[in-house]
Amino acid sequence: MRRIATLPAGQSLAGQAYDRFREGLRSGALRPGQRVLESELAERLGMSRTPVREAIRRLQSEGLLAPGPGGGLCVAAYDHAEVDELYVMREALEGTAARLAAQHAGRPEIMLLQRMVADEAALAPEQVAEHNRRFHRALYQVAHNRYLLRALSSLSDALLLLGPTTLDLPGRAAAAREEHADIVAAIAARDAAGAEAAARAHILAAHAARLAMAAAAG
């Protein structure tokens, strides 16, 4: 059984179980459609079943775990329509975040985004996906809208269920790097409309890559 990496302590065992389950989704140790047994998950996490049971209830309430075929639970998996709906919302929300960032981001925040884009060219392949997540989180933060941030945080949870990153597709990481640069350039120029358009174009390209990946998988 593949073990899920440990995370720093400092929270309840149930909270640690919840976070480590999410990390399992990010790392690929847990995949959409995979059956989840309380006893096996407890063993994988190296915990007793009580905190794992509490984490499972939370994961169910957030839609990360769902009833599986034949009973029990499995990691939730999206159908084609749900993936489309997710990307429609992502395009709208991330476009809004970029527009607000162009209006409200401070100079140090813009410089941070510029450094993150500059760093992308030197990343090793195994670093690209995590750096991409950090870039998008930074973009959400510099929009300076707490309600938008909550909505994007919820959306990020849903993205965990999409499986392998599209950045592994040939040429996609390089294209995404250019798209990030376009977004940040518009933010730095205080071009709100341009930033929103660039962010929407980036998510549309990511959606197209996701569809291509699904088609290749059969």
mmCIF file with all atom_site columns, C-alpha atoms in Angstrom:
data_model
loop_
_atom_site.group_PDB
_atom_site.id
_atom_site.type_symbol
_atom_site.label_atom_id
_atom_site.label_alt_id
_atom_site.label_comp_id
_atom_site.label_asym_id
_atom_site.label_entity_id
_atom_site.label_seq_id
_atom_site.pdbx_PDB_ins_code
_atom_site.Cartn_x
_atom_site.Cartn_y
_atom_site.Cartn_z
_atom_site.occupancy
_atom_site.B_iso_or_equiv
_atom_site.pdbx_formal_charge
_atom_site.auth_seq_id
_atom_site.auth_comp_id
_atom_site.auth_asym_id
_atom_site.auth_atom_id
_atom_site.pdbx_PDB_model_num
ATOM 1   C CA . MET A 1 1   ? 0.000   0.000  0.000   1.00 0.00 ? 1   MET A CA 1
ATOM 2   C CA . ARG A 1 2   ? 1.406   3.409  -0.956  1.00 0.00 ? 2   ARG A CA 1
ATOM 3   C CA . ARG A 1 3   ? 1.823   5.554  2.157   1.00 0.00 ? 3   ARG A CA 1
ATOM 4   C CA . ILE A 1 4   ? 0.793   9.208  2.204   1.00 0.00 ? 4   ILE A CA 1
ATOM 5   C CA . ALA A 1 5   ? 3.570   11.573 3.257   1.00 0.00 ? 5   ALA A CA 1
ATOM 6   C CA . THR A 1 6   ? 3.399   13.061 6.728   1.00 0.00 ? 6   THR A CA 1
ATOM 7   C CA . LEU A 1 7   ? 2.652   16.734 7.324   1.00 0.00 ? 7   LEU A CA 1
ATOM 8   C CA . PRO A 1 8   ? 3.782   18.982 10.212  1.00 0.00 ? 8   PRO A CA 1
ATOM 9   C CA . ALA A 1 9   ? 1.986   18.547 13.521  1.00 0.00 ? 9   ALA A CA 1
ATOM 10  C CA . GLY A 1 10  ? 0.305   21.375 15.431  1.00 0.00 ? 10  GLY A CA 1
ATOM 11  C CA . GLN A 1 11  ? -3.339  20.499 14.816  1.00 0.00 ? 11  GLN A CA 1
ATOM 12  C CA . SER A 1 12  ? -5.792  17.786 15.792  1.00 0.00 ? 12  SER A CA 1
ATOM 13  C CA . LEU A 1 13  ? -5.253  14.259 14.532  1.00 0.00 ? 13  LEU A CA 1
ATOM 14  C CA . ALA A 1 14  ? -8.477  14.534 12.532  1.00 0.00 ? 14  ALA A CA 1
ATOM 15  C CA . GLY A 1 15  ? -7.183  17.747 10.970  1.00 0.00 ? 15  GLY A CA 1
ATOM 16  C CA . GLN A 1 16  ? -3.892  16.059 10.134  1.00 0.00 ? 16  GLN A CA 1
ATOM 17  C CA . ALA A 1 17  ? -5.761  13.120 8.580   1.00 0.00 ? 17  ALA A CA 1
ATOM 18  C CA . TYR A 1 18  ? -7.824  15.533 6.484   1.00 0.00 ? 18  TYR A CA 1
ATOM 19  C CA . ASP A 1 19  ? -4.768  17.460 5.275   1.00 0.00 ? 19  ASP A CA 1
ATOM 20  C CA . ARG A 1 20  ? -2.829  14.305 4.530   1.00 0.00 ? 20  ARG A CA 1
ATOM 21  C CA . PHE A 1 21  ? -5.710  12.931 2.490   1.00 0.00 ? 21  PHE A CA 1
ATOM 22  C CA . ARG A 1 22  ? -5.666  16.121 0.423   1.00 0.00 ? 22  ARG A CA 1
ATOM 23  C CA . GLU A 1 23  ? -1.906  15.811 0.040   1.00 0.00 ? 23  GLU A CA 1
ATOM 24  C CA . GLY A 1 24  ? -2.488  12.269 -1.188  1.00 0.00 ? 24  GLY A CA 1
ATOM 25  C CA . LEU A 1 25  ? -4.739  13.670 -3.919  1.00 0.00 ? 25  LEU A CA 1
ATOM 26  C CA . ARG A 1 26  ? -2.113  16.237 -4.912  1.00 0.00 ? 26  ARG A CA 1
ATOM 27  C CA . SER A 1 27  ? 0.718   13.694 -4.988  1.00 0.00 ? 27  SER A CA 1
ATOM 28  C CA . GLY A 1 28  ? -1.227  11.020 -6.835  1.00 0.00 ? 28  GLY A CA 1
ATOM 29  C CA . ALA A 1 29  ? -1.138  8.549  -3.927  1.00 0.00 ? 29  ALA A CA 1
ATOM 30  C CA . LEU A 1 30  ? -4.950  8.750  -4.038  1.00 0.00 ? 30  LEU A CA 1
ATOM 31  C CA . ARG A 1 31  ? -6.765  8.951  -7.365  1.00 0.00 ? 31  ARG A CA 1
ATOM 32  C CA . PRO A 1 32  ? -10.337 9.711  -8.458  1.00 0.00 ? 32  PRO A CA 1
ATOM 33  C CA . GLY A 1 33  ? -12.474 6.594  -8.343  1.00 0.00 ? 33  GLY A CA 1
ATOM 34  C CA . GLN A 1 34  ? -10.151 4.787  -5.923  1.00 0.00 ? 34  GLN A CA 1
ATOM 35  C CA . ARG A 1 35  ? -11.987 2.872  -3.203  1.00 0.00 ? 35  ARG A CA 1
ATOM 36  C CA . VAL A 1 36  ? -11.379 4.160  0.326   1.00 0.00 ? 36  VAL A CA 1
ATOM 37  C CA . LEU A 1 37  ? -11.689 1.901  3.370   1.00 0.00 ? 37  LEU A CA 1
ATOM 38  C CA . GLU A 1 38  ? -11.477 3.431  6.821   1.00 0.00 ? 38  GLU A CA 1
ATOM 39  C CA . SER A 1 39  ? -9.122  0.703  8.055   1.00 0.00 ? 39  SER A CA 1
ATOM 40  C CA . GLU A 1 40  ? -6.813  0.980  5.042   1.00 0.00 ? 40  GLU A CA 1
ATOM 41  C CA . LEU A 1 41  ? -6.772  4.775  5.179   1.00 0.00 ? 41  LEU A CA 1
ATOM 42  C CA . ALA A 1 42  ? -5.904  4.655  8.892   1.00 0.00 ? 42  ALA A CA 1
ATOM 43  C CA . GLU A 1 43  ? -3.020  2.293  8.107   1.00 0.00 ? 43  GLU A CA 1
ATOM 44  C CA . ARG A 1 44  ? -1.861  4.458  5.226   1.00 0.00 ? 44  ARG A CA 1
ATOM 45  C CA . LEU A 1 45  ? -1.900  7.550  7.436   1.00 0.00 ? 45  LEU A CA 1
ATOM 46  C CA . GLY A 1 46  ? -0.376  5.743  10.408  1.00 0.00 ? 46  GLY A CA 1
ATOM 47  C CA . MET A 1 47  ? -3.284  6.743  12.669  1.00 0.00 ? 47  MET A CA 1
ATOM 48  C CA . SER A 1 48  ? -6.055  5.145  14.691  1.00 0.00 ? 48  SER A CA 1
ATOM 49  C CA . ARG A 1 49  ? -9.465  4.872  13.064  1.00 0.00 ? 49  ARG A CA 1
ATOM 50  C CA . THR A 1 50  ? -11.168 7.501  15.273  1.00 0.00 ? 50  THR A CA 1
ATOM 51  C CA . PRO A 1 51  ? -9.531  10.658 13.788  1.00 0.00 ? 51  PRO A CA 1
ATOM 52  C CA . VAL A 1 52  ? -9.671  9.086  10.326  1.00 0.00 ? 52  VAL A CA 1
ATOM 53  C CA . ARG A 1 53  ? -13.424 8.537  10.719  1.00 0.00 ? 53  ARG A CA 1
ATOM 54  C CA . GLU A 1 54  ? -13.865 12.220 11.608  1.00 0.00 ? 54  GLU A CA 1
ATOM 55  C CA . ALA A 1 55  ? -11.762 13.300 8.635   1.00 0.00 ? 55  ALA A CA 1
ATOM 56  C CA . ILE A 1 56  ? -13.798 11.044 6.349   1.00 0.00 ? 56  ILE A CA 1
ATOM 57  C CA . ARG A 1 57  ? -17.011 12.740 7.447   1.00 0.00 ? 57  ARG A CA 1
ATOM 58  C CA . ARG A 1 58  ? -15.513 16.139 6.609   1.00 0.00 ? 58  ARG A CA 1
ATOM 59  C CA . LEU A 1 59  ? -14.220 14.904 3.255   1.00 0.00 ? 59  LEU A CA 1
ATOM 60  C CA . GLN A 1 60  ? -17.688 13.561 2.419   1.00 0.00 ? 60  GLN A CA 1
ATOM 61  C CA . SER A 1 61  ? -19.330 16.868 3.324   1.00 0.00 ? 61  SER A CA 1
ATOM 62  C CA . GLU A 1 62  ? -16.935 18.690 0.993   1.00 0.00 ? 62  GLU A CA 1
ATOM 63  C CA . GLY A 1 63  ? -17.510 16.275 -1.876  1.00 0.00 ? 63  GLY A CA 1
ATOM 64  C CA . LEU A 1 64  ? -14.007 14.800 -1.934  1.00 0.00 ? 64  LEU A CA 1
ATOM 65  C CA . LEU A 1 65  ? -15.336 11.366 -0.987  1.00 0.00 ? 65  LEU A CA 1
ATOM 66  C CA . ALA A 1 66  ? -18.489 9.886  -2.521  1.00 0.00 ? 66  ALA A CA 1
ATOM 67  C CA . PRO A 1 67  ? -20.449 6.616  -2.389  1.00 0.00 ? 67  PRO A CA 1
ATOM 68  C CA . GLY A 1 68  ? -18.720 3.981  -4.464  1.00 0.00 ? 68  GLY A CA 1
ATOM 69  C CA . PRO A 1 69  ? -20.211 1.344  -6.761  1.00 0.00 ? 69  PRO A CA 1
ATOM 70  C CA . GLY A 1 70  ? -21.319 -1.636 -4.719  1.00 0.00 ? 70  GLY A CA 1
ATOM 71  C CA . GLY A 1 71  ? -21.251 0.308  -1.450  1.00 0.00 ? 71  GLY A CA 1
ATOM 72  C CA . GLY A 1 72  ? -18.528 1.942  0.587   1.00 0.00 ? 72  GLY A CA 1
ATOM 73  C CA . LEU A 1 73  ? -16.706 5.129  -0.340  1.00 0.00 ? 73  LEU A CA 1
ATOM 74  C CA . CYS A 1 74  ? -14.348 6.166  -3.084  1.00 0.00 ? 74  CYS A CA 1
ATOM 75  C CA . VAL A 1 75  ? -12.415 9.271  -4.048  1.00 0.00 ? 75  VAL A CA 1
ATOM 76  C CA . ALA A 1 76  ? -14.929 11.393 -5.945  1.00 0.00 ? 76  ALA A CA 1
ATOM 77  C CA . ALA A 1 77  ? -14.579 11.540 -9.726  1.00 0.00 ? 77  ALA A CA 1
ATOM 78  C CA . TYR A 1 78  ? -16.093 14.080 -12.103 1.00 0.00 ? 78  TYR A CA 1
ATOM 79  C CA . ASP A 1 79  ? -17.956 13.310 -15.297 1.00 0.00 ? 79  ASP A CA 1
ATOM 80  C CA . HIS A 1 80  ? -17.442 15.366 -18.465 1.00 0.00 ? 80  HIS A CA 1
ATOM 81  C CA . ALA A 1 81  ? -20.227 17.848 -17.663 1.00 0.00 ? 81  ALA A CA 1
ATOM 82  C CA . GLU A 1 82  ? -18.889 18.493 -14.154 1.00 0.00 ? 82  GLU A CA 1
ATOM 83  C CA . VAL A 1 83  ? -15.401 19.160 -15.498 1.00 0.00 ? 83  VAL A CA 1
ATOM 84  C CA . ASP A 1 84  ? -16.850 21.683 -17.963 1.00 0.00 ? 84  ASP A CA 1
ATOM 85  C CA . GLU A 1 85  ? -18.809 23.390 -15.178 1.00 0.00 ? 85  GLU A CA 1
ATOM 86  C CA . LEU A 1 86  ? -15.704 23.554 -13.002 1.00 0.00 ? 86  LEU A CA 1
ATOM 87  C CA . TYR A 1 87  ? -13.667 25.268 -15.701 1.00 0.00 ? 87  TYR A CA 1
ATOM 88  C CA . VAL A 1 88  ? -16.471 27.746 -16.455 1.00 0.00 ? 88  VAL A CA 1
ATOM 89  C CA . MET A 1 89  ? -16.379 28.832 -12.807 1.00 0.00 ? 89  MET A CA 1
ATOM 90  C CA . ARG A 1 90  ? -12.597 28.829 -12.746 1.00 0.00 ? 90  ARG A CA 1
ATOM 91  C CA . GLU A 1 91  ? -12.471 31.102 -15.788 1.00 0.00 ? 91  GLU A CA 1
ATOM 92  C CA . ALA A 1 92  ? -14.907 33.554 -14.199 1.00 0.00 ? 92  ALA A CA 1
ATOM 93  C CA . LEU A 1 93  ? -13.275 33.599 -10.763 1.00 0.00 ? 93  LEU A CA 1
ATOM 94  C CA . GLU A 1 94  ? -9.654  33.709 -11.891 1.00 0.00 ? 94  GLU A CA 1
ATOM 95  C CA . GLY A 1 95  ? -10.483 36.369 -14.450 1.00 0.00 ? 95  GLY A CA 1
ATOM 96  C CA . THR A 1 96  ? -12.008 38.430 -11.644 1.00 0.00 ? 96  THR A CA 1
ATOM 97  C CA . ALA A 1 97  ? -8.964  37.817 -9.436  1.00 0.00 ? 97  ALA A CA 1
ATOM 98  C CA . ALA A 1 98  ? -6.615  39.084 -12.151 1.00 0.00 ? 98  ALA A CA 1
ATOM 99  C CA . ARG A 1 99  ? -8.758  42.164 -12.758 1.00 0.00 ? 99  ARG A CA 1
ATOM 100 C CA . LEU A 1 100 ? -8.822  43.016 -9.048  1.00 0.00 ? 100 LEU A CA 1
ATOM 101 C CA . ALA A 1 101 ? -5.084  42.353 -8.766  1.00 0.00 ? 101 ALA A CA 1
ATOM 102 C CA . ALA A 1 102 ? -4.449  44.935 -11.495 1.00 0.00 ? 102 ALA A CA 1
ATOM 103 C CA . GLN A 1 103 ? -6.487  47.415 -9.474  1.00 0.00 ? 103 GLN A CA 1
ATOM 104 C CA . HIS A 1 104 ? -5.278  46.652 -5.945  1.00 0.00 ? 104 HIS A CA 1
ATOM 105 C CA . ALA A 1 105 ? -1.950  44.778 -5.877  1.00 0.00 ? 105 ALA A CA 1
ATOM 106 C CA . GLY A 1 106 ? 0.911   46.626 -4.215  1.00 0.00 ? 106 GLY A CA 1
ATOM 107 C CA . ARG A 1 107 ? 4.262   47.036 -5.938  1.00 0.00 ? 107 ARG A CA 1
ATOM 108 C CA . PRO A 1 108 ? 5.963   44.362 -3.769  1.00 0.00 ? 108 PRO A CA 1
ATOM 109 C CA . GLU A 1 109 ? 3.163   41.933 -4.631  1.00 0.00 ? 109 GLU A CA 1
ATOM 110 C CA . ILE A 1 110 ? 3.561   42.582 -8.341  1.00 0.00 ? 110 ILE A CA 1
ATOM 111 C CA . MET A 1 111 ? 7.313   42.057 -8.017  1.00 0.00 ? 111 MET A CA 1
ATOM 112 C CA . LEU A 1 112 ? 6.635   38.720 -6.306  1.00 0.00 ? 112 LEU A CA 1
ATOM 113 C CA . LEU A 1 113 ? 4.446   37.598 -9.219  1.00 0.00 ? 113 LEU A CA 1
ATOM 114 C CA . GLN A 1 114 ? 7.119   38.739 -11.678 1.00 0.00 ? 114 GLN A CA 1
ATOM 115 C CA . ARG A 1 115 ? 9.785   36.743 -9.815  1.00 0.00 ? 115 ARG A CA 1
ATOM 116 C CA . MET A 1 116 ? 7.562   33.678 -9.791  1.00 0.00 ? 116 MET A CA 1
ATOM 117 C CA . VAL A 1 117 ? 7.111   33.892 -13.557 1.00 0.00 ? 117 VAL A CA 1
ATOM 118 C CA . ALA A 1 118 ? 10.844  34.431 -14.067 1.00 0.00 ? 118 ALA A CA 1
ATOM 119 C CA . ASP A 1 119 ? 11.607  31.355 -11.930 1.00 0.00 ? 119 ASP A CA 1
ATOM 120 C CA . GLU A 1 120 ? 9.398   29.088 -14.044 1.00 0.00 ? 120 GLU A CA 1
ATOM 121 C CA . ALA A 1 121 ? 11.944  28.712 -16.855 1.00 0.00 ? 121 ALA A CA 1
ATOM 122 C CA . ALA A 1 122 ? 14.472  27.031 -14.551 1.00 0.00 ? 122 ALA A CA 1
ATOM 123 C CA . LEU A 1 123 ? 12.100  24.555 -12.868 1.00 0.00 ? 123 LEU A CA 1
ATOM 124 C CA . ALA A 1 124 ? 12.696  20.833 -13.023 1.00 0.00 ? 124 ALA A CA 1
ATOM 125 C CA . PRO A 1 125 ? 9.706   18.917 -14.457 1.00 0.00 ? 125 PRO A CA 1
ATOM 126 C CA . GLU A 1 126 ? 8.723   17.567 -11.040 1.00 0.00 ? 126 GLU A CA 1
ATOM 127 C CA . GLN A 1 127 ? 8.605   21.123 -9.636  1.00 0.00 ? 127 GLN A CA 1
ATOM 128 C CA . VAL A 1 128 ? 6.289   22.628 -12.238 1.00 0.00 ? 128 VAL A CA 1
ATOM 129 C CA . ALA A 1 129 ? 2.898   21.578 -10.823 1.00 0.00 ? 129 ALA A CA 1
ATOM 130 C CA . GLU A 1 130 ? 3.604   22.761 -7.271  1.00 0.00 ? 130 GLU A CA 1
ATOM 131 C CA . HIS A 1 131 ? 5.046   26.055 -8.505  1.00 0.00 ? 131 HIS A CA 1
ATOM 132 C CA . ASN A 1 132 ? 1.932   26.527 -10.641 1.00 0.00 ? 132 ASN A CA 1
ATOM 133 C CA . ARG A 1 133 ? -0.260  26.077 -7.557  1.00 0.00 ? 133 ARG A CA 1
ATOM 134 C CA . ARG A 1 134 ? 1.846   28.630 -5.661  1.00 0.00 ? 134 ARG A CA 1
ATOM 135 C CA . PHE A 1 135 ? 1.554   31.115 -8.515  1.00 0.00 ? 135 PHE A CA 1
ATOM 136 C CA . HIS A 1 136 ? -2.218  30.844 -8.617  1.00 0.00 ? 136 HIS A CA 1
ATOM 137 C CA . ARG A 1 137 ? -2.498  31.122 -4.820  1.00 0.00 ? 137 ARG A CA 1
ATOM 138 C CA . ALA A 1 138 ? -0.357  34.269 -4.952  1.00 0.00 ? 138 ALA A CA 1
ATOM 139 C CA . LEU A 1 139 ? -2.608  35.699 -7.658  1.00 0.00 ? 139 LEU A CA 1
ATOM 140 C CA . TYR A 1 140 ? -5.676  35.041 -5.515  1.00 0.00 ? 140 TYR A CA 1
ATOM 141 C CA . GLN A 1 141 ? -4.072  36.782 -2.539  1.00 0.00 ? 141 GLN A CA 1
ATOM 142 C CA . VAL A 1 142 ? -3.115  39.964 -4.383  1.00 0.00 ? 142 VAL A CA 1
ATOM 143 C CA . ALA A 1 143 ? -6.702  40.461 -5.554  1.00 0.00 ? 143 ALA A CA 1
ATOM 144 C CA . HIS A 1 144 ? -7.413  41.595 -1.963  1.00 0.00 ? 144 HIS A CA 1
ATOM 145 C CA . ASN A 1 145 ? -10.982 40.302 -1.799  1.00 0.00 ? 145 ASN A CA 1
ATOM 146 C CA . ARG A 1 146 ? -11.658 37.877 1.037   1.00 0.00 ? 146 ARG A CA 1
ATOM 147 C CA . TYR A 1 147 ? -14.914 36.563 -0.437  1.00 0.00 ? 147 TYR A CA 1
ATOM 148 C CA . LEU A 1 148 ? -13.317 35.836 -3.787  1.00 0.00 ? 148 LEU A CA 1
ATOM 149 C CA . LEU A 1 149 ? -10.452 34.151 -1.942  1.00 0.00 ? 149 LEU A CA 1
ATOM 150 C CA . ARG A 1 150 ? -12.900 31.827 -0.157  1.00 0.00 ? 150 ARG A CA 1
ATOM 151 C CA . ALA A 1 151 ? -14.604 30.923 -3.422  1.00 0.00 ? 151 ALA A CA 1
ATOM 152 C CA . LEU A 1 152 ? -11.278 30.208 -5.103  1.00 0.00 ? 152 LEU A CA 1
ATOM 153 C CA . SER A 1 153 ? -10.141 28.123 -2.137  1.00 0.00 ? 153 SER A CA 1
ATOM 154 C CA . SER A 1 154 ? -13.243 25.960 -2.502  1.00 0.00 ? 154 SER A CA 1
ATOM 155 C CA . LEU A 1 155 ? -12.614 25.686 -6.236  1.00 0.00 ? 155 LEU A CA 1
ATOM 156 C CA . SER A 1 156 ? -9.025  24.616 -5.572  1.00 0.00 ? 156 SER A CA 1
ATOM 157 C CA . ASP A 1 157 ? -10.349 21.726 -3.486  1.00 0.00 ? 157 ASP A CA 1
ATOM 158 C CA . ALA A 1 158 ? -12.438 20.589 -6.436  1.00 0.00 ? 158 ALA A CA 1
ATOM 159 C CA . LEU A 1 159 ? -9.420  20.772 -8.757  1.00 0.00 ? 159 LEU A CA 1
ATOM 160 C CA . LEU A 1 160 ? -7.729  18.089 -6.646  1.00 0.00 ? 160 LEU A CA 1
ATOM 161 C CA . LEU A 1 161 ? -10.190 15.593 -8.111  1.00 0.00 ? 161 LEU A CA 1
ATOM 162 C CA . LEU A 1 162 ? -9.138  16.130 -11.713 1.00 0.00 ? 162 LEU A CA 1
ATOM 163 C CA . GLY A 1 163 ? -6.219  13.743 -11.456 1.00 0.00 ? 163 GLY A CA 1
ATOM 164 C CA . PRO A 1 164 ? -2.814  14.252 -13.138 1.00 0.00 ? 164 PRO A CA 1
ATOM 165 C CA . THR A 1 165 ? -1.821  17.798 -14.045 1.00 0.00 ? 165 THR A CA 1
ATOM 166 C CA . THR A 1 166 ? -2.196  18.973 -17.638 1.00 0.00 ? 166 THR A CA 1
ATOM 167 C CA . LEU A 1 167 ? 1.251   20.560 -17.303 1.00 0.00 ? 167 LEU A CA 1
ATOM 168 C CA . ASP A 1 168 ? 2.732   17.138 -18.082 1.00 0.00 ? 168 ASP A CA 1
ATOM 169 C CA . LEU A 1 169 ? 1.353   17.326 -21.622 1.00 0.00 ? 169 LEU A CA 1
ATOM 170 C CA . PRO A 1 170 ? 4.007   18.123 -24.266 1.00 0.00 ? 170 PRO A CA 1
ATOM 171 C CA . GLY A 1 171 ? 4.416   21.877 -24.594 1.00 0.00 ? 171 GLY A CA 1
ATOM 172 C CA . ARG A 1 172 ? 1.786   22.757 -22.001 1.00 0.00 ? 172 ARG A CA 1
ATOM 173 C CA . ALA A 1 173 ? 4.206   23.914 -19.275 1.00 0.00 ? 173 ALA A CA 1
ATOM 174 C CA . ALA A 1 174 ? 5.941   26.299 -21.690 1.00 0.00 ? 174 ALA A CA 1
ATOM 175 C CA . ALA A 1 175 ? 2.597   27.651 -22.932 1.00 0.00 ? 175 ALA A CA 1
ATOM 176 C CA . ALA A 1 176 ? 1.369   28.133 -19.369 1.00 0.00 ? 176 ALA A CA 1
ATOM 177 C CA . ARG A 1 177 ? 4.547   30.042 -18.542 1.00 0.00 ? 177 ARG A CA 1
ATOM 178 C CA . GLU A 1 178 ? 3.844   32.487 -21.366 1.00 0.00 ? 178 GLU A CA 1
ATOM 179 C CA . GLU A 1 179 ? 0.217   32.808 -20.253 1.00 0.00 ? 179 GLU A CA 1
ATOM 180 C CA . HIS A 1 180 ? 1.325   33.574 -16.684 1.00 0.00 ? 180 HIS A CA 1
ATOM 181 C CA . ALA A 1 181 ? 3.683   36.215 -18.040 1.00 0.00 ? 181 ALA A CA 1
ATOM 182 C CA . ASP A 1 182 ? 0.818   37.850 -19.981 1.00 0.00 ? 182 ASP A CA 1
ATOM 183 C CA . ILE A 1 183 ? -1.335  37.975 -16.847 1.00 0.00 ? 183 ILE A CA 1
ATOM 184 C CA . VAL A 1 184 ? 1.424   39.515 -14.726 1.00 0.00 ? 184 VAL A CA 1
ATOM 185 C CA . ALA A 1 185 ? 2.403   42.015 -17.412 1.00 0.00 ? 185 ALA A CA 1
ATOM 186 C CA . ALA A 1 186 ? -1.177  43.296 -17.539 1.00 0.00 ? 186 ALA A CA 1
ATOM 187 C CA . ILE A 1 187 ? -1.348  43.489 -13.740 1.00 0.00 ? 187 ILE A CA 1
ATOM 188 C CA . ALA A 1 188 ? 1.929   45.436 -13.632 1.00 0.00 ? 188 ALA A CA 1
ATOM 189 C CA . ALA A 1 189 ? 0.559   47.825 -16.268 1.00 0.00 ? 189 ALA A CA 1
ATOM 190 C CA . ARG A 1 190 ? -2.620  48.301 -14.179 1.00 0.00 ? 190 ARG A CA 1
ATOM 191 C CA . ASP A 1 191 ? -4.580  47.061 -17.190 1.00 0.00 ? 191 ASP A CA 1
ATOM 192 C CA . ALA A 1 192 ? -7.577  45.494 -15.424 1.00 0.00 ? 192 ALA A CA 1
ATOM 193 C CA . ALA A 1 193 ? -9.392  44.474 -18.603 1.00 0.00 ? 193 ALA A CA 1
ATOM 194 C CA . GLY A 1 194 ? -6.213  43.039 -20.104 1.00 0.00 ? 194 GLY A CA 1
ATOM 195 C CA . ALA A 1 195 ? -5.403  41.096 -16.941 1.00 0.00 ? 195 ALA A CA 1
ATOM 196 C CA . GLU A 1 196 ? -8.883  39.585 -16.851 1.00 0.00 ? 196 GLU A CA 1
ATOM 197 C CA . ALA A 1 197 ? -8.720  38.660 -20.542 1.00 0.00 ? 197 ALA A CA 1
ATOM 198 C CA . ALA A 1 198 ? -5.277  37.060 -20.099 1.00 0.00 ? 198 ALA A CA 1
ATOM 199 C CA . ALA A 1 199 ? -6.425  35.059 -17.068 1.00 0.00 ? 199 ALA A CA 1
ATOM 200 C CA . ARG A 1 200 ? -9.551  33.856 -18.874 1.00 0.00 ? 200 ARG A CA 1
ATOM 201 C CA . ALA A 1 201 ? -7.457  32.841 -21.895 1.00 0.00 ? 201 ALA A CA 1
ATOM 202 C CA . HIS A 1 202 ? -5.138  30.908 -19.577 1.00 0.00 ? 202 HIS A CA 1
ATOM 203 C CA . ILE A 1 203 ? -8.000  28.924 -18.049 1.00 0.00 ? 203 ILE A CA 1
ATOM 204 C CA . LEU A 1 204 ? -9.552  28.265 -21.461 1.00 0.00 ? 204 LEU A CA 1
ATOM 205 C CA . ALA A 1 205 ? -6.206  26.832 -22.598 1.00 0.00 ? 205 ALA A CA 1
ATOM 206 C CA . ALA A 1 206 ? -6.005  24.702 -19.446 1.00 0.00 ? 206 ALA A CA 1
ATOM 207 C CA . HIS A 1 207 ? -9.540  23.435 -20.091 1.00 0.00 ? 207 HIS A CA 1
ATOM 208 C CA . ALA A 1 208 ? -8.623  22.516 -23.672 1.00 0.00 ? 208 ALA A CA 1
ATOM 209 C CA . ALA A 1 209 ? -5.570  20.655 -22.370 1.00 0.00 ? 209 ALA A CA 1
ATOM 210 C CA . ARG A 1 210 ? -7.724  18.788 -19.846 1.00 0.00 ? 210 ARG A CA 1
ATOM 211 C CA . LEU A 1 211 ? -10.105 17.704 -22.628 1.00 0.00 ? 211 LEU A CA 1
ATOM 212 C CA . ALA A 1 212 ? -7.160  16.564 -24.761 1.00 0.00 ? 212 ALA A CA 1
ATOM 213 C CA . MET A 1 213 ? -5.798  14.554 -21.843 1.00 0.00 ? 213 MET A CA 1
ATOM 214 C CA . ALA A 1 214 ? -9.190  12.914 -21.285 1.00 0.00 ? 214 ALA A CA 1
ATOM 215 C CA . ALA A 1 215 ? -9.517  12.071 -24.981 1.00 0.00 ? 215 ALA A CA 1
ATOM 216 C CA . ALA A 1 216 ? -6.042  10.517 -25.033 1.00 0.00 ? 216 ALA A CA 1
ATOM 217 C CA . ALA A 1 217 ? -6.901  8.402  -21.990 1.00 0.00 ? 217 ALA A CA 1
ATOM 218 C CA . GLY A 1 218 ? -9.872  6.987  -23.888 1.00 0.00 ? 218 GLY A CA 1
#
